[in-house]
Structure formats: structure tokens, C-alpha cells
Amino acid sequence: SCLTHGSHSLRYFTTGVSRPGPGVSEFTSVGYVDDVQFVRFDGDGRRGRAEPRTPWIRDNEGREYWDQETEIFRSGAQNFHVGLQNIMGYYNQSEERSHTVQGLYGCQLREDNTPGEGFMQFGYDGRDYIALDKATLSWTVADAGALNTKSKWEADGTIAERYKAYLEDECIEWLRRYMGFGGPCLTRADPPKVDVIRHPGPDGEDVSLRCRAFGFYPADIKFMWRREGEDVSLQMELVDTRPSGDGNFQKWASVSVPRGEELKYVCVVEHEGLAQPLAVKWDTSLSNKATVGVMIVILLIPVAVVGFVIWKRSGRREEMEWSCEGGKGREVWV
């Protein structure tokens, strides 16, 4: 075993698409432990298999586990398909254009190894739709269309309670199991490599200083720009943290500065892998040389909300039904 540091999370992202185009699956679900993708499913209710994405899950779980994962994901694909049809009806939408239902659920372990916040939320066509308020066992909706789902789920009377039980107990149990499998791969803290690149501005007056951090893990990182000691971070442009394709991450933050004042600016980076904040200035010796290294273009992982399938993990995982009319097998998002 190994000592862990910081907090940890188990999250699932799932996406269902009503009319998938070329190269796009009808249903995609991706599982993450912290910032590491460990399982992925692409397919629909009849095809596709759950696949391991890291050696530690592949080497520790056998055929039965992957068969069960596949069964759960395929069932989830069927539920997502039904849910999409229902929601399109709520908004009086036709099938002429493609629609997407998305979601996210998961749990967290605090630094002291006690359970943290659990979360479950859903989206539709890129907008918020409905989310669980675990503290009050109620549902928060974004618009009138989602009220239909809210009323049906509240009429059942047990759905919120079952989700809360999953998030607080079974999800935590599986997170601890996966942390045991992942070991150092999950508890490592790789410090970022940082440089500052100067780019000429379009007007010839100002220039852009871009502070780049790459090769770091975990994904949490903080940037700050200072001008002669004064914090000017409110002026910076900051992009989302993105995976580098090698298990690590990259990010940059830039500021516009007057030409000739570049050396007055300092980029300060804080990360778990650094013993202390790292301060970096533009290196004038590199101004006429080609930049070493290339920032990798990343395809963003489809944001997906696993809504329709939450399972109980007691021995064999079983499907937690959303709302059943007429018995098991007719789970629908209504």
C-alpha cells in the first residue's frame, strides 16, 4: 500500500445522442478516478463493451467485472435513448436535428479519508437540466421542461434517497477499491515545467506574454501574474486545463503588456508537485529561437451524465432503476 495525499474522487461522465453522426457513438460513458480515465464505453444498447483505460484496472479486475460493466452501460444506453425521446416531447422538439442528454455523478474522499461531497447532475443540449440536492433530497431544475422530470421523480418518493445512498456509501467503497489498485499512479504529484513565451501584438504597441505549464499531475494548478510585485491576475486570459495525452496535463495564462516592459512581469505557478510557488519571467535569450516543444491539441472528452444507470455494489452490481412502470426493464426518464 502507499500513502495518499490530498482529496480523491470517482466520477462518471455519460453522453447520449439522438442522431449520432459519423464517428460518434449513440452512447458514451467514461469513468475517472481523480484525473485518470480508467474505463470507457462507446456503443448503444446492443453493441459496445466496457474497456479498461489503465493497466491497474486491467490487471486487477477479471472477465466477470467487465461483463457486468458492459451490461450496465448497455442498459444505460437504452435508458438514455428513452430519456431523450421524453425530453424532446417536453420541449415539443422533432427528431429532425440531433439532441444530447449529458450528465455527471460521483463522490469524493477528503484528505483525512472521510467521505466528502457527492454530486449528480444532468444537462440537455448543452444546458443545465436537473440536479440532485443531496442535503434536502430534492431536485433543482433549470427550466419548465425539467419540471416534468422533477414531478415524476418526486412522485416515486425513493429515487433521491437511493441516489444519496449510492453516493455516500457504494461510490465511496468503489473509490477506495480503485485507489488501492491505482497506488502511486494516482497519488503521484508531478511538478509542472513552466516557460513564458512572448508574442507580438496586432497593433505593434502591446505584446502578449503567455505562461505555459505542462507535464504536471494532478490537474489542479494555479496561475498568477505580477507586475513589479502587484497582482495583475484579473487582466490575464486563462484557458481550461487540458490533458497532454500522456497522463499529465497542460495549461496556459497570458497577459497583454506594453512593449518594452516585458521584464517587469512575473508568472507565478502553484502546484502540489512544487515545494514552493515557481516564479518565471520571459527569457530574452530565447526570443529569436524556435520554441522547444509543442502544446498538444486535445479533443475534449464529451461531457456526459450518467443518469440513467446507477447501481448497487453489493457483491454483483445491480441496476438502480430510475422510474419503473410495470416492473424491471422499463426504466425510463419520465
mmCIF file of N, CA and C in Angstrom, residues 1-47:
data_model
loop_
_atom_site.group_PDB
_atom_site.id
_atom_site.type_symbol
_atom_site.label_atom_id
_atom_site.label_comp_id
_atom_site.label_asym_id
_atom_site.label_seq_id
_atom_site.Cartn_x
_atom_site.Cartn_y
_atom_site.Cartn_z
ATOM 1 N N SER A 1 0.844 -1.193 0.000
ATOM 2 C CA SER A 1 0.000 0.000 0.000
ATOM 3 C C SER A 1 0.873 1.235 0.000
ATOM 4 N N CYS A 2 0.285 2.376 -0.315
ATOM 5 C CA CYS A 2 1.060 3.608 -0.338
ATOM 6 C C CYS A 2 0.265 4.703 0.332
ATOM 7 N N LEU A 3 0.947 5.697 0.802
ATOM 8 C CA LEU A 3 0.296 6.822 1.453
ATOM 9 C C LEU A 3 -0.336 7.713 0.399
ATOM 10 N N THR A 4 -1.541 8.167 0.675
ATOM 11 C CA THR A 4 -2.218 9.067 -0.256
ATOM 12 C C THR A 4 -2.071 10.495 0.221
ATOM 13 N N HIS A 5 -2.302 11.413 -0.665
ATOM 14 C CA HIS A 5 -2.250 12.828 -0.310
ATOM 15 C C HIS A 5 -3.397 13.533 -0.991
ATOM 16 N N GLY A 6 -3.890 14.568 -0.347
ATOM 17 C CA GLY A 6 -4.963 15.347 -0.942
ATOM 18 C C GLY A 6 -6.274 14.587 -0.967
ATOM 19 N N SER A 7 -7.267 15.191 -1.600
ATOM 20 C CA SER A 7 -8.578 14.551 -1.746
ATOM 21 C C SER A 7 -8.607 13.753 -3.043
ATOM 22 N N HIS A 8 -9.588 12.845 -3.146
ATOM 23 C CA HIS A 8 -9.701 11.988 -4.319
ATOM 24 C C HIS A 8 -11.163 11.876 -4.725
ATOM 25 N N SER A 9 -11.407 11.542 -5.987
ATOM 26 C CA SER A 9 -12.776 11.490 -6.485
ATOM 27 C C SER A 9 -12.962 10.351 -7.469
ATOM 28 N N LEU A 10 -14.192 9.857 -7.531
ATOM 29 C CA LEU A 10 -14.637 8.912 -8.548
ATOM 30 C C LEU A 10 -15.781 9.587 -9.289
ATOM 31 N N ARG A 11 -15.630 9.759 -10.607
ATOM 32 C CA ARG A 11 -16.639 10.472 -11.395
ATOM 33 C C ARG A 11 -16.942 9.703 -12.676
ATOM 34 N N TYR A 12 -18.191 9.769 -13.087
ATOM 35 C CA TYR A 12 -18.607 9.193 -14.364
ATOM 36 C C TYR A 12 -19.263 10.284 -15.206
ATOM 37 N N PHE A 13 -18.833 10.365 -16.460
ATOM 38 C CA PHE A 13 -19.408 11.281 -17.435
ATOM 39 C C PHE A 13 -20.083 10.438 -18.522
ATOM 40 N N THR A 14 -21.305 10.768 -18.875
ATOM 41 C CA THR A 14 -22.010 9.990 -19.891
ATOM 42 C C THR A 14 -22.760 10.912 -20.843
ATOM 43 N N THR A 15 -22.783 10.535 -22.105
ATOM 44 C CA THR A 15 -23.480 11.313 -23.128
ATOM 45 C C THR A 15 -24.334 10.392 -23.990
ATOM 46 N N GLY A 16 -25.572 10.782 -24.211
ATOM 47 C CA GLY A 16 -26.445 10.091 -25.158
ATOM 48 C C GLY A 16 -26.840 11.044 -26.266
ATOM 49 N N VAL A 17 -26.770 10.607 -27.511
ATOM 50 C CA VAL A 17 -27.051 11.444 -28.675
ATOM 51 C C VAL A 17 -28.185 10.818 -29.472
ATOM 52 N N SER A 18 -29.182 11.628 -29.838
ATOM 53 C CA SER A 18 -30.343 11.087 -30.539
ATOM 54 C C SER A 18 -30.031 10.722 -31.984
ATOM 55 N N ARG A 19 -29.197 11.522 -32.631
ATOM 56 C CA ARG A 19 -28.831 11.236 -34.025
ATOM 57 C C ARG A 19 -27.328 11.371 -34.181
ATOM 58 N N PRO A 20 -26.575 10.363 -33.769
ATOM 59 C CA PRO A 20 -25.111 10.458 -33.849
ATOM 60 C C PRO A 20 -24.624 10.501 -35.289
ATOM 61 N N GLY A 21 -23.650 11.336 -35.541
ATOM 62 C CA GLY A 21 -23.068 11.436 -36.864
ATOM 63 C C GLY A 21 -21.937 10.438 -37.055
ATOM 64 N N PRO A 22 -21.237 10.511 -38.166
ATOM 65 C CA PRO A 22 -20.126 9.593 -38.438
ATOM 66 C C PRO A 22 -19.053 9.686 -37.355
ATOM 67 N N GLY A 23 -18.651 8.543 -36.844
ATOM 68 C CA GLY A 23 -17.598 8.515 -35.837
ATOM 69 C C GLY A 23 -18.063 8.855 -34.439
ATOM 70 N N VAL A 24 -19.361 9.074 -34.252
ATOM 71 C CA VAL A 24 -19.911 9.420 -32.933
ATOM 72 C C VAL A 24 -20.825 8.296 -32.472
ATOM 73 N N SER A 25 -20.641 7.840 -31.233
ATOM 74 C CA SER A 25 -21.476 6.778 -30.690
ATOM 75 C C SER A 25 -22.795 7.332 -30.169
ATOM 76 N N GLU A 26 -23.808 6.495 -30.188
ATOM 77 C CA GLU A 26 -25.088 6.894 -29.615
ATOM 78 C C GLU A 26 -24.965 7.113 -28.112
ATOM 79 N N PHE A 27 -24.061 6.364 -27.488
ATOM 80 C CA PHE A 27 -23.903 6.420 -26.041
ATOM 81 C C PHE A 27 -22.429 6.274 -25.676
ATOM 82 N N THR A 28 -21.943 7.183 -24.844
ATOM 83 C CA THR A 28 -20.561 7.141 -24.381
ATOM 84 C C THR A 28 -20.529 7.364 -22.883
ATOM 85 N N SER A 29 -19.786 6.534 -22.178
ATOM 86 C CA SER A 29 -19.627 6.717 -20.736
ATOM 87 C C SER A 29 -18.157 6.543 -20.381
ATOM 88 N N VAL A 30 -17.650 7.459 -19.564
ATOM 89 C CA VAL A 30 -16.243 7.460 -19.195
ATOM 90 C C VAL A 30 -16.128 7.598 -17.692
ATOM 91 N N GLY A 31 -15.323 6.743 -17.059
ATOM 92 C CA GLY A 31 -15.100 6.801 -15.625
ATOM 93 C C GLY A 31 -13.719 7.316 -15.295
ATOM 94 N N TYR A 32 -13.643 8.172 -14.269
ATOM 95 C CA TYR A 32 -12.384 8.759 -13.837
ATOM 96 C C TYR A 32 -12.173 8.523 -12.348
ATOM 97 N N VAL A 33 -10.966 8.151 -11.980
ATOM 98 C CA VAL A 33 -10.524 8.242 -10.594
ATOM 99 C C VAL A 33 -9.547 9.408 -10.556
ATOM 100 N N ASP A 34 -9.880 10.420 -9.788
ATOM 101 C CA ASP A 34 -9.149 11.688 -9.822
ATOM 102 C C ASP A 34 -9.134 12.191 -11.266
ATOM 103 N N ASP A 35 -7.970 12.379 -11.840
ATOM 104 C CA ASP A 35 -7.879 12.875 -13.202
ATOM 105 C C ASP A 35 -7.480 11.784 -14.185
ATOM 106 N N VAL A 36 -7.608 10.529 -13.776
ATOM 107 C CA VAL A 36 -7.190 9.406 -14.603
ATOM 108 C C VAL A 36 -8.408 8.652 -15.132
ATOM 109 N N GLN A 37 -8.535 8.560 -16.445
ATOM 110 C CA GLN A 37 -9.603 7.784 -17.056
ATOM 111 C C GLN A 37 -9.274 6.301 -16.909
ATOM 112 N N PHE A 38 -10.194 5.528 -16.311
ATOM 113 C CA PHE A 38 -9.911 4.115 -16.094
ATOM 114 C C PHE A 38 -10.856 3.177 -16.831
ATOM 115 N N VAL A 39 -12.014 3.672 -17.291
ATOM 116 C CA VAL A 39 -12.952 2.831 -18.028
ATOM 117 C C VAL A 39 -13.682 3.684 -19.052
ATOM 118 N N ARG A 40 -14.029 3.054 -20.183
ATOM 119 C CA ARG A 40 -14.748 3.777 -21.228
ATOM 120 C C ARG A 40 -15.657 2.802 -21.972
ATOM 121 N N PHE A 41 -16.819 3.302 -22.359
ATOM 122 C CA PHE A 41 -17.764 2.532 -23.156
ATOM 123 C C PHE A 41 -18.258 3.403 -24.300
ATOM 124 N N ASP A 42 -18.219 2.860 -25.515
ATOM 125 C CA ASP A 42 -18.788 3.504 -26.697
ATOM 126 C C ASP A 42 -19.681 2.495 -27.391
ATOM 127 N N GLY A 43 -20.938 2.835 -27.571
ATOM 128 C CA GLY A 43 -21.832 1.909 -28.251
ATOM 129 C C GLY A 43 -23.275 2.309 -28.103
ATOM 130 N N ASP A 44 -24.139 1.308 -27.937
ATOM 131 C CA ASP A 44 -25.559 1.552 -27.717
ATOM 132 C C ASP A 44 -26.100 0.396 -26.890
ATOM 133 N N GLY A 45 -27.411 0.181 -26.929
ATOM 134 C CA GLY A 45 -27.997 -0.851 -26.097
ATOM 135 C C GLY A 45 -27.716 -2.272 -26.547
ATOM 136 N N ARG A 46 -27.120 -2.433 -27.722
ATOM 137 C CA ARG A 46 -26.868 -3.781 -28.246
ATOM 138 C C ARG A 46 -25.407 -4.070 -28.508
ATOM 139 N N ARG A 47 -24.605 -3.054 -28.666
ATOM 140 C CA ARG A 47 -23.209 -3.285 -29.015
ATOM 141 C C ARG A 47 -22.287 -2.401 -28.173
#
